[in-house]
């Protein structure tokens, strides 16, 4: 055999021939070299036998093919590697197919076997090494899949052991978890906006800037912005109180430094000056109550973007303090609203939800509504049941709304709330109008919607006229003149029912403005008047229920009305709520709050000798002191700020005295007659 063939078999090339993969590998041990020589000698013998039995034309063509193959892609090392890998992949399936059949003999006898061994020897040990690597890869994949299965089994065992499904028989049990389940991807408003307008319209030409980029902790609720101050330890932490029946009870805690900042914040609120809160935020950019209070100030000044940004910053601070076991989506994590440290989290979630709803993201707002409800579903401190039906209708989640109504009707009596009585009927009507529904099912949904709407109008007749008024619809003369829907129905209803009715009408009037919905409402109203005129016993029964129930609303409903800021509802609040001061960072705190730390008492100096004018200014500005005397406080910074405020007020009073002293009244204008006597009057 020629030396060229030997060089090819041994993997050695010269001149401009293709580079060999073996030269790119690490050094080979002497034992491996000896094995290669023995294999090469065996291949030479088999190749000689193949050359003898092979016809001359085929021999020449095979030599040319080998030569072309050796001279192909010699300029790129990576292409050589890819070719060798492809050869290995092409050879290995044939070998795997031939393994179960053993050493097959063809019509030519040993010639096929010799050709097979010769092709194997041309590629050398490189193919064998590649096959070894592929085998190891397969085994590694098998090793990876096995632990994955074990991990799934372990998670299932943990779920069964911890009892992640709710097992409270009094509160709906397993159904509640399905209703309160929150999806992580729906907590991001950009997901909903991309669904409506597309990713290009939402993101635009934004490109990730890698230079001078701050690396933030990944969160679910908010995305940290580069314009925010650098985040550091804020002094807020979350601890696990207990785990009972698969439900975990957590609470937030404030460190000593954070408590001191909280005391400064309370002093800034009493000063009635937002600049003091701004100064406090400059020193403590992630103080929660300051962010909430300043967000309300920005919203009142119609700076919606800044108000929303402050709420997102507060949520980011809360999420960075989450306990490792605190889960947003399972519905098994609880926070007690009686603790003041937890209330700020409720309020931040609520305000963020309202911003999302006004922004046009009802599906994202619905997820936050379910999240707030899952934190304390039994007491529901923010009364999210008065809002969740509206968000489900806005996001067209009709089946979940009906499921919630069916699961919670037994232990919550949702049919006694005006919002659920009307929303479930409207939900059935929208289902009946879907095009992909069968005619029989559509008629069934329509008849059910008619019955539910008629029962809702009979139970809550005071809803109709305010609803038509807000929808700018003129009622029929027979409806307006009828006593059942007239002014008497609104004046005679109990105060709590009037509050619930005004809240529902002011919030949900937009979902009733469709033309098809109005026609359906008109038909139902006529049918209700017919039932009233025919002395339907349900009318008298509902009238007795209205008199016995809805006498006084609980405190959480008043809190919800204050947070909603709906004019029709806030005007119906009782005097005991409207006469007491309401703070934006803690509206209507529970009467049985569980306080972990208290604010130190503040001592006033010379308060007994104050004049009436001083008391008047103190009612406007609690930190005002006419004599300029400093109060004895532990914090010198707050005392210095109070002194500066007193000086400014004193300067203002001096300026007002000077202005009043220098006022001169103008003389009456004269007529055009210059010869008229000045002392002469008409």
XYZ file of C-alpha atoms in Angstrom:
682
model
C 0.000 0.000 0.000
C 1.213 3.534 -0.753
C 2.488 5.947 1.853
C -0.289 8.392 1.014
C -2.915 5.832 2.049
C -0.992 5.132 5.238
C -0.858 8.825 6.042
C -4.590 9.123 5.462
C -5.346 6.152 7.657
C -3.117 7.470 10.437
C -4.755 10.899 10.232
C -1.653 12.726 8.958
C -1.863 15.273 6.134
C 0.712 17.393 4.364
C 0.767 20.471 2.169
C -2.625 22.069 1.606
C -4.708 19.081 2.490
C -7.559 19.368 4.973
C -6.705 19.820 8.616
C -7.328 16.856 10.825
C -9.364 17.006 13.989
C -6.869 14.807 15.780
C -4.221 17.512 15.569
C -6.518 19.898 17.414
C -6.994 17.530 20.351
C -4.793 17.027 23.339
C -1.743 14.761 23.361
C -2.400 11.011 23.131
C -0.973 8.529 25.560
C 1.479 5.814 24.308
C -1.076 3.055 24.880
C -3.600 4.817 22.645
C -0.917 5.284 19.948
C -0.123 1.554 20.007
C -3.830 0.720 19.671
C -4.135 3.093 16.741
C -1.172 1.474 14.975
C -2.657 -1.983 15.395
C -6.010 -0.800 14.061
C -4.312 0.919 11.122
C -2.392 -2.278 10.201
C -5.619 -4.297 10.339
C -7.304 -1.704 8.185
C -4.466 -1.898 5.617
C -4.908 -5.636 5.241
C -8.671 -5.331 4.867
C -8.242 -2.473 2.386
C -5.884 -4.568 0.234
C -8.463 -7.352 0.103
C -11.140 -4.811 -0.837
C -8.915 -3.367 -3.589
C -8.313 -6.814 -5.076
C -12.012 -7.711 -5.185
C -13.108 -4.279 -6.363
C -13.393 -3.492 -10.117
C -10.829 -0.994 -11.483
C -13.386 1.698 -12.426
C -14.935 1.645 -8.995
C -11.498 1.771 -7.434
C -10.540 4.867 -9.374
C -13.816 6.593 -8.572
C -13.482 5.781 -4.865
C -9.933 7.162 -4.835
C -11.117 10.380 -6.495
C -13.973 10.698 -4.030
C -11.589 10.196 -1.126
C -9.232 12.775 -2.572
C -12.008 15.340 -3.044
C -13.295 14.636 0.422
C -9.870 15.173 1.903
C -9.397 18.469 0.064
C -12.800 19.904 0.941
C -13.163 22.931 3.300
C -9.504 23.091 4.204
C -9.590 26.813 4.968
C -11.918 26.713 7.984
C -11.143 24.697 11.083
C -14.706 24.901 12.410
C -16.128 23.519 9.172
C -13.786 20.556 9.470
C -15.081 19.900 12.958
C -18.679 20.123 11.753
C -17.946 17.684 8.899
C -16.431 15.178 11.273
C -19.432 15.490 13.566
C -21.782 14.942 10.656
C -19.860 11.846 9.603
C -20.155 10.477 13.087
C -23.869 11.180 13.140
C -24.317 9.519 9.755
C -22.390 6.390 10.696
C -23.846 5.848 14.128
C -27.478 5.182 13.053
C -26.341 2.485 10.595
C -24.284 0.809 13.241
C -27.166 0.929 15.684
C -29.390 -0.678 13.059
C -26.854 -3.424 12.425
C -26.178 -4.232 16.073
C -29.187 -6.466 16.782
C -28.663 -8.472 13.557
C -25.028 -9.229 14.308
C -22.419 -9.606 11.556
C -24.481 -9.839 8.377
C -23.020 -11.358 5.255
C -23.947 -10.042 1.865
C -23.859 -11.709 -1.522
C -20.237 -10.673 -1.880
C -19.345 -12.379 1.379
C -16.555 -10.736 3.281
C -16.267 -7.815 0.880
C -19.091 -5.802 2.507
C -17.563 -6.388 5.870
C -14.180 -5.241 4.665
C -15.679 -2.117 3.079
C -17.460 -1.320 6.296
C -14.280 -1.657 8.324
C -12.382 0.412 5.783
C -14.863 3.296 6.072
C -14.590 3.067 9.802
C -10.805 3.180 9.607
C -10.841 6.219 7.274
C -12.573 8.277 9.874
C -10.206 6.835 12.499
C -10.693 6.912 16.186
C -12.370 10.280 15.857
C -15.707 8.622 15.159
C -15.280 6.283 18.094
C -14.480 9.146 20.383
C -17.533 10.983 19.114
C -19.718 7.974 19.785
C -18.347 7.717 23.279
C -19.209 11.348 23.859
C -22.715 10.831 22.535
C -23.219 7.883 24.832
C -22.103 9.890 27.794
C -24.471 12.668 26.790
C -27.391 10.275 26.679
C -26.573 8.918 30.071
C -26.256 12.441 31.457
C -29.656 13.310 30.048
C -31.104 10.227 31.644
C -29.536 11.277 34.890
C -31.111 14.720 34.548
C -34.585 13.459 33.778
C -34.589 11.129 36.717
C -34.018 13.885 39.313
C -36.690 15.999 37.599
C -39.206 13.241 38.146
C -38.019 12.908 41.699
C -38.405 16.665 42.208
C -41.997 16.529 40.973
C -42.717 13.660 43.310
C -41.117 15.530 46.188
C -43.196 18.623 45.451
C -46.360 16.563 45.392
C -45.422 14.990 48.702
C -44.740 18.412 50.176
C -48.087 19.720 48.948
C -49.863 16.762 50.474
C -47.876 17.076 53.664
C -48.371 20.816 54.058
C -51.953 20.732 52.820
C -51.698 23.592 50.378
C -55.361 23.202 49.426
C -57.640 25.000 51.822
C -59.512 22.687 54.119
C -61.734 25.103 55.957
C -65.230 23.652 55.766
C -66.893 26.882 56.843
C -65.355 28.978 54.091
C -65.707 27.015 50.913
C -62.683 24.710 51.185
C -61.105 23.629 47.935
C -63.277 25.922 45.780
C -61.725 29.003 47.299
C -58.266 28.124 46.068
C -59.464 27.909 42.490
C -61.230 31.268 42.804
C -58.352 33.091 44.487
C -55.622 31.578 42.348
C -53.363 34.313 40.944
C -51.236 33.938 37.823
C -47.801 35.518 37.861
C -47.843 36.561 34.237
C -51.079 38.508 34.732
C -49.531 40.660 37.456
C -47.588 42.552 34.783
C -49.614 45.200 32.982
C -47.380 45.022 29.913
C -48.657 41.493 29.261
C -52.205 42.792 28.881
C -51.160 45.828 26.858
C -49.189 43.614 24.463
C -52.270 41.451 24.020
C -54.310 44.507 23.053
C -51.857 46.538 20.978
C -48.917 44.246 20.204
C -45.388 44.178 21.578
C -44.074 46.722 19.084
C -46.673 49.319 20.049
C -46.042 48.815 23.771
C -42.253 48.584 23.790
C -41.584 50.758 20.733
C -37.928 51.143 19.856
C -36.695 50.475 23.354
C -33.377 48.699 23.474
C -31.758 47.340 26.623
C -28.890 49.571 27.616
C -26.110 47.575 29.177
C -23.934 50.526 30.066
C -24.297 51.936 33.548
C -27.210 49.606 34.168
C -28.201 48.932 37.761
C -28.903 45.320 38.588
C -32.111 45.017 40.591
C -33.739 42.081 42.260
C -36.274 40.357 40.010
C -39.830 40.882 41.245
C -43.318 39.913 40.102
C -45.462 42.928 40.919
C -43.300 45.822 39.722
C -40.271 46.326 37.544
C -37.605 48.517 39.176
C -36.662 51.601 37.202
C -33.259 53.138 36.730
C -34.631 56.510 37.843
C -35.387 55.161 41.321
C -32.969 55.723 44.190
C -30.573 52.944 44.969
C -32.319 50.311 47.044
C -30.853 49.315 50.394
C -32.132 47.735 53.578
C -35.234 49.691 54.543
C -35.826 48.177 57.967
C -38.901 46.169 56.919
C -38.948 42.403 57.297
C -41.550 39.645 57.167
C -41.832 36.820 59.655
C -43.900 33.652 59.750
C -46.201 33.573 62.757
C -47.772 30.129 62.347
C -48.919 27.535 59.839
C -52.311 25.957 60.332
C -54.221 23.626 57.994
C -51.952 24.475 55.100
C -52.387 28.244 55.587
C -49.369 30.380 56.501
C -49.839 33.501 58.627
C -47.233 36.225 58.155
C -46.658 39.731 59.426
C -44.387 42.636 58.613
C -42.060 44.022 61.258
C -40.305 47.375 61.607
C -36.786 47.773 62.900
C -35.854 50.413 65.468
C -34.476 52.761 62.841
C -37.622 52.407 60.772
C -39.732 53.168 63.842
C -37.866 56.437 64.319
C -38.506 57.336 60.693
C -42.168 56.483 61.221
C -42.345 58.926 64.139
C -40.833 61.651 61.951
C -43.402 60.892 59.301
C -46.275 61.325 61.764
C -44.844 64.700 62.759
C -44.613 65.679 59.094
C -48.254 64.702 58.546
C -49.379 66.793 61.497
C -47.553 69.796 60.069
C -49.922 69.747 57.058
C -46.997 70.591 54.797
C -46.155 68.145 51.965
C -42.650 69.581 51.761
C -41.828 67.955 55.079
C -42.776 64.579 53.620
C -40.623 65.285 50.569
C -37.691 66.134 52.820
C -38.224 62.903 54.733
C -38.278 60.888 51.495
C -35.016 62.418 50.384
C -33.358 60.878 53.432
C -35.427 57.661 53.371
C -36.489 57.080 49.740
C -38.271 53.780 50.470
C -40.332 54.734 53.506
C -43.725 53.184 52.809
C -46.182 55.559 54.483
C -44.389 58.597 53.079
C -44.663 57.137 49.583
C -48.385 56.459 50.038
C -49.155 59.893 51.453
C -47.124 61.756 48.844
C -48.788 59.692 46.121
C -52.178 61.014 47.250
C -50.827 64.556 47.156
C -49.531 64.068 43.595
C -52.824 62.546 42.517
C -54.768 65.500 43.907
C -52.425 67.791 41.955
C -53.196 65.675 38.832
C -49.679 64.321 38.541
C -50.821 60.770 37.846
C -47.472 59.504 36.566
C -45.578 60.505 39.711
C -48.361 59.161 41.928
C -48.234 55.783 40.229
C -44.436 55.695 40.346
C -44.442 56.255 44.108
C -46.898 53.386 44.621
C -44.762 51.062 42.495
C -41.724 51.990 44.553
C -43.596 51.087 47.737
C -44.622 47.715 46.280
C -41.044 47.010 45.268
C -39.878 47.699 48.818
C -42.534 45.339 50.176
C -41.717 42.565 47.729
C -38.019 42.712 48.529
C -38.936 41.974 52.159
C -41.065 38.885 51.384
C -40.572 35.763 53.451
C -39.266 32.765 51.449
C -42.530 30.892 52.122
C -44.786 33.822 51.226
C -46.561 32.915 47.993
C -48.562 35.380 45.933
C -50.341 32.837 43.762
C -51.355 29.929 45.986
C -53.954 31.827 48.025
C -52.641 30.327 51.262
C -50.640 33.304 52.601
C -52.362 35.531 55.138
C -51.658 39.004 56.512
C -53.638 40.324 59.466
C -55.069 43.793 58.790
C -55.274 44.463 62.516
C -51.504 45.009 62.582
C -50.523 48.515 61.416
C -47.381 47.182 59.725
C -49.503 45.095 57.331
C -52.044 47.759 56.401
C -49.653 49.662 54.173
C -49.250 46.576 51.973
C -53.026 46.339 51.533
C -53.288 50.019 50.647
C -50.358 49.908 48.223
C -51.924 46.962 46.400
C -55.311 48.689 46.276
C -53.946 51.981 44.947
C -51.845 50.158 42.358
C -54.936 48.192 41.305
C -56.943 51.382 40.811
C -54.176 52.914 38.701
C -54.186 49.797 36.525
C -57.956 49.921 36.093
C -57.863 53.579 35.060
C -54.982 52.822 32.706
C -57.165 50.319 30.835
C -55.785 47.056 32.250
C -58.802 45.415 33.931
C -57.358 41.898 33.671
C -54.225 42.888 35.573
C -56.308 44.820 38.092
C -58.424 41.690 38.601
C -55.340 39.688 39.578
C -54.424 42.283 42.205
C -58.018 42.275 43.445
C -57.860 38.504 43.935
C -54.474 38.901 45.626
C -55.866 41.397 48.141
C -58.863 39.162 48.793
C -56.629 36.119 49.341
C -54.608 37.873 52.053
C -57.602 37.848 54.423
C -60.671 36.323 52.734
C -62.645 35.842 55.935
C -62.753 39.433 57.205
C -62.042 41.122 53.812
C -60.815 44.403 55.366
C -60.999 46.396 52.109
C -64.281 44.779 50.922
C -62.927 43.540 47.615
C -66.157 41.596 47.084
C -67.754 44.945 46.212
C -65.270 45.402 43.365
C -64.278 42.000 42.004
C -67.480 41.523 39.992
C -66.956 44.818 38.151
C -63.384 43.892 37.207
C -64.498 40.453 36.015
C -67.119 42.027 33.773
C -64.604 44.540 32.445
C -62.117 41.787 31.643
C -64.905 39.488 30.294
C -64.196 36.743 32.805
C -67.788 35.510 32.875
C -67.294 31.899 33.945
C -65.006 32.754 36.906
C -67.585 35.271 38.104
C -70.334 32.657 38.074
C -68.019 30.176 39.785
C -67.253 32.690 42.523
C -70.950 33.338 42.997
C -71.773 29.632 43.257
C -68.910 28.794 45.618
C -69.329 31.698 48.033
C -73.102 32.124 48.044
C -73.666 29.701 50.905
C -71.322 31.228 53.463
C -71.265 34.848 52.230
C -74.813 35.476 50.899
C -73.520 37.281 47.837
C -77.050 37.606 46.447
C -77.791 40.141 49.225
C -75.231 42.541 47.754
C -76.564 44.752 44.944
C -73.390 44.437 42.888
C -73.533 40.617 42.705
C -77.306 40.539 42.181
C -77.011 42.669 39.036
C -73.569 41.517 37.839
C -74.452 37.821 37.734
C -77.583 38.587 35.688
C -75.504 40.703 33.309
C -72.942 37.902 33.112
C -75.583 35.390 31.966
C -76.816 37.887 29.392
C -73.337 38.317 27.887
C -72.918 34.544 27.733
C -76.194 34.244 25.845
C -74.964 36.758 23.256
C -71.845 34.799 22.329
C -71.819 33.579 18.739
C -70.106 30.242 19.348
C -72.790 29.041 21.779
C -75.508 26.572 20.858
C -79.016 28.018 20.365
C -80.455 25.909 23.158
C -77.733 26.919 25.588
C -78.093 30.544 24.529
C -81.837 30.501 25.221
C -81.193 28.875 28.576
C -78.676 31.571 29.557
C -81.049 34.309 28.355
C -83.978 33.018 30.394
C -81.775 32.680 33.459
C -80.504 36.246 32.957
C -84.093 37.552 32.706
C -85.150 35.881 35.942
C -82.062 37.044 37.858
C -82.385 40.646 36.651
C -86.057 40.794 37.560
C -85.342 39.450 41.046
C -82.530 41.989 41.449
C -84.821 44.873 40.453
C -87.490 43.665 42.881
C -84.954 43.348 45.709
C -83.136 46.631 44.969
C -85.573 48.999 43.214
C -83.502 52.050 44.179
C -80.833 51.108 41.635
C -82.830 51.746 38.460
C -83.411 55.508 38.411
C -79.863 56.574 39.434
C -78.471 54.069 36.923
C -80.549 55.489 34.085
C -79.566 58.990 35.136
C -75.838 58.233 34.944
C -76.325 56.424 31.631
C -78.117 59.538 30.293
C -81.240 57.532 29.463
C -84.705 59.080 29.844
C -87.030 56.585 31.562
C -90.457 55.802 30.237
C -93.384 57.786 31.608
C -94.991 54.690 33.085
C -91.735 53.785 34.841
C -91.039 57.271 36.143
C -94.573 57.715 37.472
C -94.801 54.301 39.099
C -94.466 54.258 42.890
C -92.257 51.165 42.935
C -89.360 52.869 41.084
C -90.194 56.445 42.073
C -88.441 58.709 44.596
C -90.044 56.817 47.452
C -87.953 53.748 46.638
C -84.756 55.732 47.146
C -85.794 57.737 50.187
C -87.281 54.809 52.072
C -84.290 52.465 51.804
C -82.050 51.932 54.858
C -78.787 53.930 55.103
C -76.497 50.928 54.569
C -78.445 49.877 51.479
C -78.339 53.429 50.148
C -74.560 53.384 50.535
C -74.192 50.060 48.701
C -76.575 51.152 45.956
C -74.780 54.440 45.359
C -71.438 52.643 45.288
C -72.593 50.124 42.694
C -74.299 52.672 40.460
C -71.387 55.100 40.527
C -68.872 52.383 39.674
C -70.705 50.058 37.273
C -72.764 52.449 35.187
C -70.298 52.080 32.291
C -71.081 48.365 31.790
C -74.804 49.129 31.309
C -74.463 51.701 28.530
C -74.491 49.250 25.646
C -77.542 49.413 23.414
C -78.323 45.689 23.658
C -78.028 45.792 27.448
C -80.386 48.766 27.661
C -83.016 47.026 25.542
C -82.774 43.955 27.759
C -83.067 46.147 30.865
C -86.160 47.844 29.446
C -87.885 44.508 28.878
C -87.071 43.345 32.395
C -88.368 46.586 33.948
C -91.708 46.190 32.183
C -91.977 42.623 33.410
C -91.166 43.721 36.970
C -93.912 46.359 36.889
C -96.342 43.706 35.717
C -95.351 41.451 38.627
C -95.728 44.329 41.078
C -99.188 45.181 39.778
C -100.267 41.540 40.009
C -99.244 41.372 43.693
C -96.376 38.933 43.347
C -95.536 37.557 46.837
C -91.823 38.031 46.127
C -92.317 41.811 46.146
C -93.632 41.830 49.719
C -90.970 39.372 50.847
C -88.159 41.529 49.481
C -89.685 44.624 51.065
C -89.620 42.969 54.496
C -86.029 41.873 53.971
C -84.967 45.423 53.140
C -86.528 46.729 56.334
C -84.892 44.118 58.561
C -81.454 44.153 56.977
C -79.032 46.880 55.896
C -79.494 48.943 59.050
C -75.824 49.732 59.566
C -72.820 48.999 57.372
C -69.640 47.542 58.884
C -66.458 49.555 59.098
C -64.752 47.835 56.175
C -67.516 48.978 53.792
C -67.007 52.588 54.929
C -63.275 52.123 54.359
C -63.917 50.804 50.861
C -66.180 53.756 50.014
C -63.524 56.221 51.173
C -60.848 54.524 49.091
C -63.085 54.340 46.017
C -63.616 58.138 46.015
C -66.941 57.755 44.209
C -68.928 60.923 44.824
C -72.313 59.210 44.856
C -71.130 56.823 47.583
C -69.085 59.206 49.751
C -72.087 61.547 50.025
C -74.085 58.726 51.637
C -71.552 58.013 54.408
C -72.848 58.450 57.978
C -71.803 61.388 60.136
C -69.638 59.322 62.472
C -67.377 58.617 59.491
C -67.340 62.016 57.820
C -66.695 63.964 61.020
C -63.520 62.122 62.022
C -60.153 62.804 60.389
C -59.184 60.356 57.649
C -55.511 59.796 56.853
C -54.526 58.564 53.423
C -51.875 56.194 54.781
C -54.351 54.533 57.197
C -58.034 55.294 56.482
C -60.429 54.232 59.232
C -58.077 51.951 61.189
C -59.726 49.014 62.994
C -60.921 49.720 66.489
C -59.193 46.592 67.824
C -55.769 47.161 66.282
C -52.795 45.084 67.421
C -49.938 47.526 67.940
C -46.380 46.320 68.358
C -44.914 49.736 69.223
C -46.409 53.096 70.195
C -45.441 56.651 69.470
C -43.899 58.543 72.398
C -46.063 61.261 73.919
C -45.357 64.832 72.901
C -45.213 67.510 75.599
C -46.269 71.063 74.774
C -44.804 74.017 76.684
C -46.936 77.048 77.497
C -50.050 75.639 75.939
C -52.299 76.830 78.767
C -51.478 80.541 78.277
C -52.244 80.606 74.564
C -54.573 83.191 73.141
C -57.603 82.593 70.942
C -55.648 83.558 67.837
C -52.910 81.085 68.739
C -55.466 78.299 69.251
C -57.018 79.122 65.883
C -53.695 78.836 64.078
C -52.856 75.692 66.027
C -56.076 74.102 64.744
C -54.821 74.765 61.224
C -51.144 74.016 61.876
C -50.544 71.696 64.844
C -46.869 72.732 65.088
C -47.644 76.460 65.308
C -46.472 78.359 68.425
C -47.173 82.105 68.534
C -44.630 82.852 71.295
C -41.886 81.079 69.379
C -41.243 78.699 72.274
C -39.708 75.377 71.373
C -41.329 72.172 72.485
C -39.257 69.718 74.435
C -38.887 66.828 72.046
C -36.380 64.087 71.847
C -35.681 64.630 68.170
C -33.764 67.877 67.599
C -34.336 67.796 63.862
C -38.111 67.899 64.234
C -37.826 70.713 66.778
C -35.642 72.721 64.387
C -38.181 72.210 61.595
C -40.984 73.355 63.888
C -39.043 76.476 64.842
C -38.525 77.383 61.196
C -42.218 76.866 60.520
C -43.159 79.109 63.443
C -40.848 81.823 62.178
C -42.401 81.658 58.737
C -45.910 81.931 60.170
C -44.875 84.894 62.334
C -43.444 86.645 59.281
C -46.690 85.970 57.440
C -48.717 87.522 60.248
C -46.506 90.614 60.317
C -46.890 90.990 56.569
C -50.651 90.674 56.883
C -50.732 93.366 59.601
C -48.703 95.720 57.398
C -50.936 95.063 54.450
C -54.084 95.775 56.449
C -52.566 98.952 57.903
C -51.574 100.324 54.510
C -54.920 99.781 52.823
C -56.334 103.060 51.395
C -59.818 103.315 49.953
C -60.139 105.039 46.600
C -62.235 108.197 46.277
C -65.445 107.917 44.231
C -64.951 108.746 40.557
C -65.784 112.292 39.464
C -68.009 113.315 36.581
C -66.824 115.087 33.449
C -67.911 118.585 34.693
C -64.694 120.262 35.953
C -66.546 123.319 37.315
C -68.644 121.325 39.736
C -68.152 122.009 43.414
C -66.422 119.108 45.179
C -68.692 119.405 48.212
C -71.839 119.233 46.132
C -73.594 115.844 46.019
C -76.492 114.757 43.904
